[in-house]
Structures are given as C-alpha cells and as structure tokens.
PDB file of C-alpha atoms and ligand atoms in Angstrom:
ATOM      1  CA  UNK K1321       6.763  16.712 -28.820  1.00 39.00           C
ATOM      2  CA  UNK K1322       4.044  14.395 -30.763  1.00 41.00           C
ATOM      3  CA  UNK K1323       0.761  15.352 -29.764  1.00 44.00           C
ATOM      4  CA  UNK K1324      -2.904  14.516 -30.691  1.00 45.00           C
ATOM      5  CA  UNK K1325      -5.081  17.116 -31.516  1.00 46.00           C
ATOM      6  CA  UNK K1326      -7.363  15.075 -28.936  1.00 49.00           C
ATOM      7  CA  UNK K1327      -5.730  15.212 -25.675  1.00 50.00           C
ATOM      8  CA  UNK K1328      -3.324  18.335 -24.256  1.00 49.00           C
ATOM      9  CA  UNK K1329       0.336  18.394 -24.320  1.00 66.00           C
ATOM     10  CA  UNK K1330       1.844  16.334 -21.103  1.00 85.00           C
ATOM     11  CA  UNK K1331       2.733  19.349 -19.035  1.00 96.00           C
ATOM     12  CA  UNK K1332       6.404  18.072 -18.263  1.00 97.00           C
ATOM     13  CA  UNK K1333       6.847  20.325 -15.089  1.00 97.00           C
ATOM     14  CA  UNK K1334       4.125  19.405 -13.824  1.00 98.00           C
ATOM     15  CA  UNK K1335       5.045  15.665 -14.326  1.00 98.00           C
ATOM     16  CA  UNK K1336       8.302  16.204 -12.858  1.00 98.00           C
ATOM     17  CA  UNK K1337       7.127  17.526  -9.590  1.00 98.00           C
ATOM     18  CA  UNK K1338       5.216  13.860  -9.108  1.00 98.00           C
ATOM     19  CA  UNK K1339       8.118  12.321  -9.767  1.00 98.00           C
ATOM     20  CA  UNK K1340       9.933  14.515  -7.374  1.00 98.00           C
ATOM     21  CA  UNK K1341       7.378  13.988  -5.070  1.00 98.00           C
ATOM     22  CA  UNK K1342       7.699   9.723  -6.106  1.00 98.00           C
ATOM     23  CA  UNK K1343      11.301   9.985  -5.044  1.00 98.00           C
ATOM     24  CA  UNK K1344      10.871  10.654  -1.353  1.00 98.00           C
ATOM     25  CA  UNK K1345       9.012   6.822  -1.315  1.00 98.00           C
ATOM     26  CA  UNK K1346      12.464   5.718  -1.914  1.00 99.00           C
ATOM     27  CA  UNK K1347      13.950   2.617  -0.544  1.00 98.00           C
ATOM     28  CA  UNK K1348      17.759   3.464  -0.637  1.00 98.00           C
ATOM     29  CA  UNK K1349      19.610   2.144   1.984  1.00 98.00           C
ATOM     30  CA  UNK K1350      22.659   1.171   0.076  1.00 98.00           C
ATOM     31  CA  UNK K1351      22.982   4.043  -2.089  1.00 98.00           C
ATOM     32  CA  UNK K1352      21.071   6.486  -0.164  1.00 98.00           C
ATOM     33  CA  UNK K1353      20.241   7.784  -3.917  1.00 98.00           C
ATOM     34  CA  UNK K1354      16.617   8.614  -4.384  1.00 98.00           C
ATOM     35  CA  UNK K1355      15.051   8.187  -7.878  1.00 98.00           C
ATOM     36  CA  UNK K1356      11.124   8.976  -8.231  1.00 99.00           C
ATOM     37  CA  UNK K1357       9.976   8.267 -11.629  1.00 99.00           C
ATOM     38  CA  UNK K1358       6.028   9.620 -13.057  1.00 98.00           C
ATOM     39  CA  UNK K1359       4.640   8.090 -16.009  1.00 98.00           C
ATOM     40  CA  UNK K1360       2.064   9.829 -17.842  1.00 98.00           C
ATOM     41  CA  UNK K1361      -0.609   7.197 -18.950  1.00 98.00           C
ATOM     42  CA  UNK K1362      -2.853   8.291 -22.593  1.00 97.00           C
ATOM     43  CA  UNK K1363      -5.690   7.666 -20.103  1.00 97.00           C
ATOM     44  CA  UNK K1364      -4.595  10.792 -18.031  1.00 97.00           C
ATOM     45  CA  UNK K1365      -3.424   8.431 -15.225  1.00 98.00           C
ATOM     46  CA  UNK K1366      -0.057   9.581 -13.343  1.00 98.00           C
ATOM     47  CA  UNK K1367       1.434   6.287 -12.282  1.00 98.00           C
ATOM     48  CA  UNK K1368       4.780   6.938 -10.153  1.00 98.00           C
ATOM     49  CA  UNK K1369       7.510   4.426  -9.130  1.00 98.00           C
ATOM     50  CA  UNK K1370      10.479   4.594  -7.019  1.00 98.00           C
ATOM     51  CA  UNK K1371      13.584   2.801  -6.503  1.00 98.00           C
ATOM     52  CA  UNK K1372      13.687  -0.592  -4.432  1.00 98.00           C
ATOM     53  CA  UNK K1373      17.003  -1.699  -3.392  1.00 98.00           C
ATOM     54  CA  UNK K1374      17.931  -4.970  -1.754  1.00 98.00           C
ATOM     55  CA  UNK K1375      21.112  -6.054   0.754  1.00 98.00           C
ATOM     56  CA  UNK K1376      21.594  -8.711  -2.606  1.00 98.00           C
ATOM     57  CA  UNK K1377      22.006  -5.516  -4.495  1.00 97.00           C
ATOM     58  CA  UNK K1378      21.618  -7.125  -8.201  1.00 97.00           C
ATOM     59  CA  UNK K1379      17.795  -7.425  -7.071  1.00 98.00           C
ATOM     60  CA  UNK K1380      17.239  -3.727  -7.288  1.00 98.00           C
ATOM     61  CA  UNK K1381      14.819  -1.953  -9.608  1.00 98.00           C
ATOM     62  CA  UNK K1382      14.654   1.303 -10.648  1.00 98.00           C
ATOM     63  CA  UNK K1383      12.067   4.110 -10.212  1.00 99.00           C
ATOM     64  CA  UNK K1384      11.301   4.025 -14.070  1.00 98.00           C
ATOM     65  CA  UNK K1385      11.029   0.390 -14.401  1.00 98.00           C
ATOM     66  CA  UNK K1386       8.696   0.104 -10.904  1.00 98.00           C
ATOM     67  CA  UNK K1387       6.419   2.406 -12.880  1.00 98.00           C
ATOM     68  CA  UNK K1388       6.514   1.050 -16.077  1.00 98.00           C
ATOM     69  CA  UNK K1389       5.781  -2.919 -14.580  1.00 98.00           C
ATOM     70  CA  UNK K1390       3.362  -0.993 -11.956  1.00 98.00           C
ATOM     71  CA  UNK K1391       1.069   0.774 -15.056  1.00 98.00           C
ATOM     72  CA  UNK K1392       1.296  -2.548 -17.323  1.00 98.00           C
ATOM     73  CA  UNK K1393      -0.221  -4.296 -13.965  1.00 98.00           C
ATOM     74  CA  UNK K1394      -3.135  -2.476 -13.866  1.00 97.00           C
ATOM     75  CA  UNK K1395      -3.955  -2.590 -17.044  1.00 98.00           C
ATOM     76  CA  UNK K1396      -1.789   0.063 -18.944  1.00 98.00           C
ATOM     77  CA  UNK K1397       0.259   0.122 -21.701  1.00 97.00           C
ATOM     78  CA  UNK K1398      -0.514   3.084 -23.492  1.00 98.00           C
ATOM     79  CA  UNK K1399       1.856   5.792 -22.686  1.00 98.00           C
ATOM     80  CA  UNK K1400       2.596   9.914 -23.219  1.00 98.00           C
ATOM     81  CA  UNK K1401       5.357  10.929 -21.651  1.00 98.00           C
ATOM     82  CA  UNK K1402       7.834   9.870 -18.318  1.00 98.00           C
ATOM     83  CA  UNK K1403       9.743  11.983 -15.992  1.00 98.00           C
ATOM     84  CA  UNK K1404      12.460  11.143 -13.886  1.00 98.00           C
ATOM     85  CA  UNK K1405      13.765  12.921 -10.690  1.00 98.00           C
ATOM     86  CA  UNK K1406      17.367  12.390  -8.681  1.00 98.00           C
ATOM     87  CA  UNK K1407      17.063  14.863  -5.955  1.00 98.00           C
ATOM     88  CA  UNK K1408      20.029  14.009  -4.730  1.00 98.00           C
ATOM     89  CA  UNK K1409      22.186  14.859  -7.507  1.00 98.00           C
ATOM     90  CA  UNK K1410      23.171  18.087  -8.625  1.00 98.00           C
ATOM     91  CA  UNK K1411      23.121  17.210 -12.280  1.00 98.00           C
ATOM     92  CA  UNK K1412      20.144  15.432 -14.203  1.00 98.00           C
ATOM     93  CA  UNK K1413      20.807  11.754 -14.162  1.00 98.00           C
ATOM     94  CA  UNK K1414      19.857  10.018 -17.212  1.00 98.00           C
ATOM     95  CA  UNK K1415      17.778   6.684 -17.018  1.00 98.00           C
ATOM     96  CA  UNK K1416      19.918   3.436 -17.149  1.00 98.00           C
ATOM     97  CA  UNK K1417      20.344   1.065 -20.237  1.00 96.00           C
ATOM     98  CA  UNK K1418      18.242  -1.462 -18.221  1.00 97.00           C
ATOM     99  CA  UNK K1419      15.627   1.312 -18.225  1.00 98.00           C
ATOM    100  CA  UNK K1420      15.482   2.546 -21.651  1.00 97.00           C
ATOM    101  CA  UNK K1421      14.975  -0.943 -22.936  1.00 95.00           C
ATOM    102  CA  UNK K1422      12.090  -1.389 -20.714  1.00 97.00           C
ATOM    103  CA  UNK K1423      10.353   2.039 -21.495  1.00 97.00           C
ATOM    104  CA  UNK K1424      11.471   1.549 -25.565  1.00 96.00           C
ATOM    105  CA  UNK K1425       8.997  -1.897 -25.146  1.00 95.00           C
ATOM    106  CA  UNK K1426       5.921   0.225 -25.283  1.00 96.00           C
ATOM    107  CA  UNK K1427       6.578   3.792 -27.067  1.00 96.00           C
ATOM    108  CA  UNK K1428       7.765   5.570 -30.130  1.00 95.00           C
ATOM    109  CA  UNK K1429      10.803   6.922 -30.867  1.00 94.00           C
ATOM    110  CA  UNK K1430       9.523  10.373 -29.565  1.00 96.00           C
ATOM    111  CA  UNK K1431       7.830   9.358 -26.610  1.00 98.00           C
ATOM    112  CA  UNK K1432       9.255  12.200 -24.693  1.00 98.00           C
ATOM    113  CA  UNK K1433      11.240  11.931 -21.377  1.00 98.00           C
ATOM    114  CA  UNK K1434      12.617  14.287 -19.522  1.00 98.00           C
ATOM    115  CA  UNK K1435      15.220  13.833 -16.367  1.00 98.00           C
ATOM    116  CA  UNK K1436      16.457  16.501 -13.435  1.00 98.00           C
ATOM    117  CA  UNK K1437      18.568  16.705 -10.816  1.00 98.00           C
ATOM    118  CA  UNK K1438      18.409  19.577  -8.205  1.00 98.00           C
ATOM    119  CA  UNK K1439      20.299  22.321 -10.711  1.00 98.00           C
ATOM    120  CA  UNK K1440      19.627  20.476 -14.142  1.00 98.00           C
ATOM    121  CA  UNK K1441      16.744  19.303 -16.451  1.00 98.00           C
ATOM    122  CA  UNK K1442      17.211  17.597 -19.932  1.00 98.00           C
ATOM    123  CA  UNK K1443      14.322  17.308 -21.976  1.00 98.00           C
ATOM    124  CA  UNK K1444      14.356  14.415 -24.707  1.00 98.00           C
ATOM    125  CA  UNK K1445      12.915  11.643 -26.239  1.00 98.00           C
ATOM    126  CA  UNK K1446      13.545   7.897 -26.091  1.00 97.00           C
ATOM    127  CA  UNK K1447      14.291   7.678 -29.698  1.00 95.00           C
ATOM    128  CA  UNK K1448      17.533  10.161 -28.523  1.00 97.00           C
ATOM    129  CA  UNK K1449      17.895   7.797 -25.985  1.00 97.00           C
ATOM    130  CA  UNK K1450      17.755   4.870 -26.933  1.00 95.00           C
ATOM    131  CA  UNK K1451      19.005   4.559 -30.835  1.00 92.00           C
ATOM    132  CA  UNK K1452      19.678   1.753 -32.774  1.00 84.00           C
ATOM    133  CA  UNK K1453      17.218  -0.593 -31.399  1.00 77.00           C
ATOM    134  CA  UNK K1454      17.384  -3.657 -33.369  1.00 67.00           C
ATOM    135  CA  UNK K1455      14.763  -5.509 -31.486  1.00 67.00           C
ATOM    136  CA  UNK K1456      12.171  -3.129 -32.016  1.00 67.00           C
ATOM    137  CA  UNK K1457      10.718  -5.055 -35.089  1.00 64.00           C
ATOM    138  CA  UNK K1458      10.569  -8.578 -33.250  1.00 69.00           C
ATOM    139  CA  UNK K1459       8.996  -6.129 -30.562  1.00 63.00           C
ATOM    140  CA  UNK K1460       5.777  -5.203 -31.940  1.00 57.00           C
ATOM    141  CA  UNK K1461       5.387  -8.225 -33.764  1.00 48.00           C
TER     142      UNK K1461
HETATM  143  N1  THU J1134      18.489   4.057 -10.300  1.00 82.34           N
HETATM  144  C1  THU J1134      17.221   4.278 -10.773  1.00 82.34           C
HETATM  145  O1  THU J1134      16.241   4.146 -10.030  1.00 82.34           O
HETATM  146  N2  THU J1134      17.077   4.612 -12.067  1.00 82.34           N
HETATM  147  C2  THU J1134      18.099   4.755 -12.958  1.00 82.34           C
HETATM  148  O2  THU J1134      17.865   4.947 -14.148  1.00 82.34           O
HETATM  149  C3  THU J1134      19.481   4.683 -12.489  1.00 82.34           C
HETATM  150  C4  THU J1134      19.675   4.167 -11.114  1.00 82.34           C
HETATM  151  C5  THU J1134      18.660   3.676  -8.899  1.00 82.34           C
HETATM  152  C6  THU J1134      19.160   2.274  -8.688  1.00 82.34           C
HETATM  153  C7  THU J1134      19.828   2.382  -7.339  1.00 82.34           C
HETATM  154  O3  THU J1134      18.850   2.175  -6.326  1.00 82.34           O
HETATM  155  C8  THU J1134      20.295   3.825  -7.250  1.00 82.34           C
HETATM  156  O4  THU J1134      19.613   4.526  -8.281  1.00 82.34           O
HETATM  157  C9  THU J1134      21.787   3.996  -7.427  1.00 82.34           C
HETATM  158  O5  THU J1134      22.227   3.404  -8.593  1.00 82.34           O
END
C-alpha cells in the first residue's frame, strides 16, 4: 500500500465495516442488491455512499460513485483508500467499469481498494483495476 510517513495506514477493515454499515442506506427496489461504498478522505474524513436506483433503471448510481460525487461536493478530492461492501452476495463483487473510471479521475495507480461480499474480500488497487487508461494524461492536465 503507498503510505506517507505523515498520516497512518487506512485501516481497510475498519473501512469496510462503514461501508458495510453504508450499504443498509440502500435504495434497491429493483435489484434488491445492496452496495455501501466508504471512501477514505487524506483529511481523515470517512465519506460513505450507497446505491440509488430508479423505476427508469439507466438513472441509477452506484454506492462508489455516490461517494466519490458526494466527497468532491464538499470540498474533497484528495483521496487514500475506498472500500466496497455487497452484503448480499456471497462472493466479493468488484466495482463496475462506470465506477473505476470515476474513482481512476482522482487517484494513483495504487490507490488501494478493497471489495467483500459476505464469505469473500479482495484487496487491490485501482491501477489492477483499472489498466490501460489512456485518458489519464488528458486527465490531470
Ligand atoms: N452497483 C453498485 O452500486 N456498484 C457497482 O460497482 C456495481 C453495481 C449497484 C447498481 C444496482 O443498484 C445494483 O448494484 C445491481 O446492479
């Protein structure tokens, strides 16, 4: 994990549990699957998002992009670490393509991330994640 000699490690159990905790805000009528996402600010700020769905399902967001546009809105943009949570999957559930864009917008390629479900956790990084990314130069720009 990269880490500053001037602020701790993220503790990523720790972070997962918000996002655990994010995930029972959930607006999931369609789907009826929960996603809580916490987002570890450098200014030691735990911002958590959830999934909002809509009956025009296309106008759903996800828990990692509600906490991602929810941080930037009050003023945040520098970042340590996100966790994801899908309680009600078995397996960890990786963030969508939508997602990974969105959280690649502000971070390094070893901004860490990790993801669980109820009997899995994968710890990585968004670099792992998201490869490739071919707009990152016009990005920082
Ligand atoms: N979902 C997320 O919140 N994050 C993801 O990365 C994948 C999917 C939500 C969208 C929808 O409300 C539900 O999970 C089922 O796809």
């Amino acid at each position: 994990m990269n880490n500053r000699e001037d602020r701790p490690m993220a503790d990523m159990s720790k972070l997962l549990e918000q996002a655990r905790r994010a995930a029972d805000a959930s607006y999931s009528p369609y789907s009826h699957f929960r996603v809580g996402a916490a987002l570890l600010c450098k200014d030691g700020t735990i911002i958590t998002g959830t999934n909002v769905e809509n009956r025009s399902y296309g106008l759903t967001i996800c828990a990692e992009r509600s906490a991602i546009f929810s941080a930037v809105s009050t003023g945040r943009k520098d970042f340590e670490a996100i966790a994801i949570s899908t309680p009600d999957s078995g397996p960890a559930v990786a963030p969508c393509g939508a997602c990974r864009q969105v959280i690649s917008e502000f971070v390094g390629e070893d901004f860490p991330v990790v993801f669980a479900g109820r009997e899995q956790r994968l710890d990585t990084t968004i670099g792992d994640l998201y490869p490739y990314d071919s707009l990152q130069d016009l990005g920082r720009r």
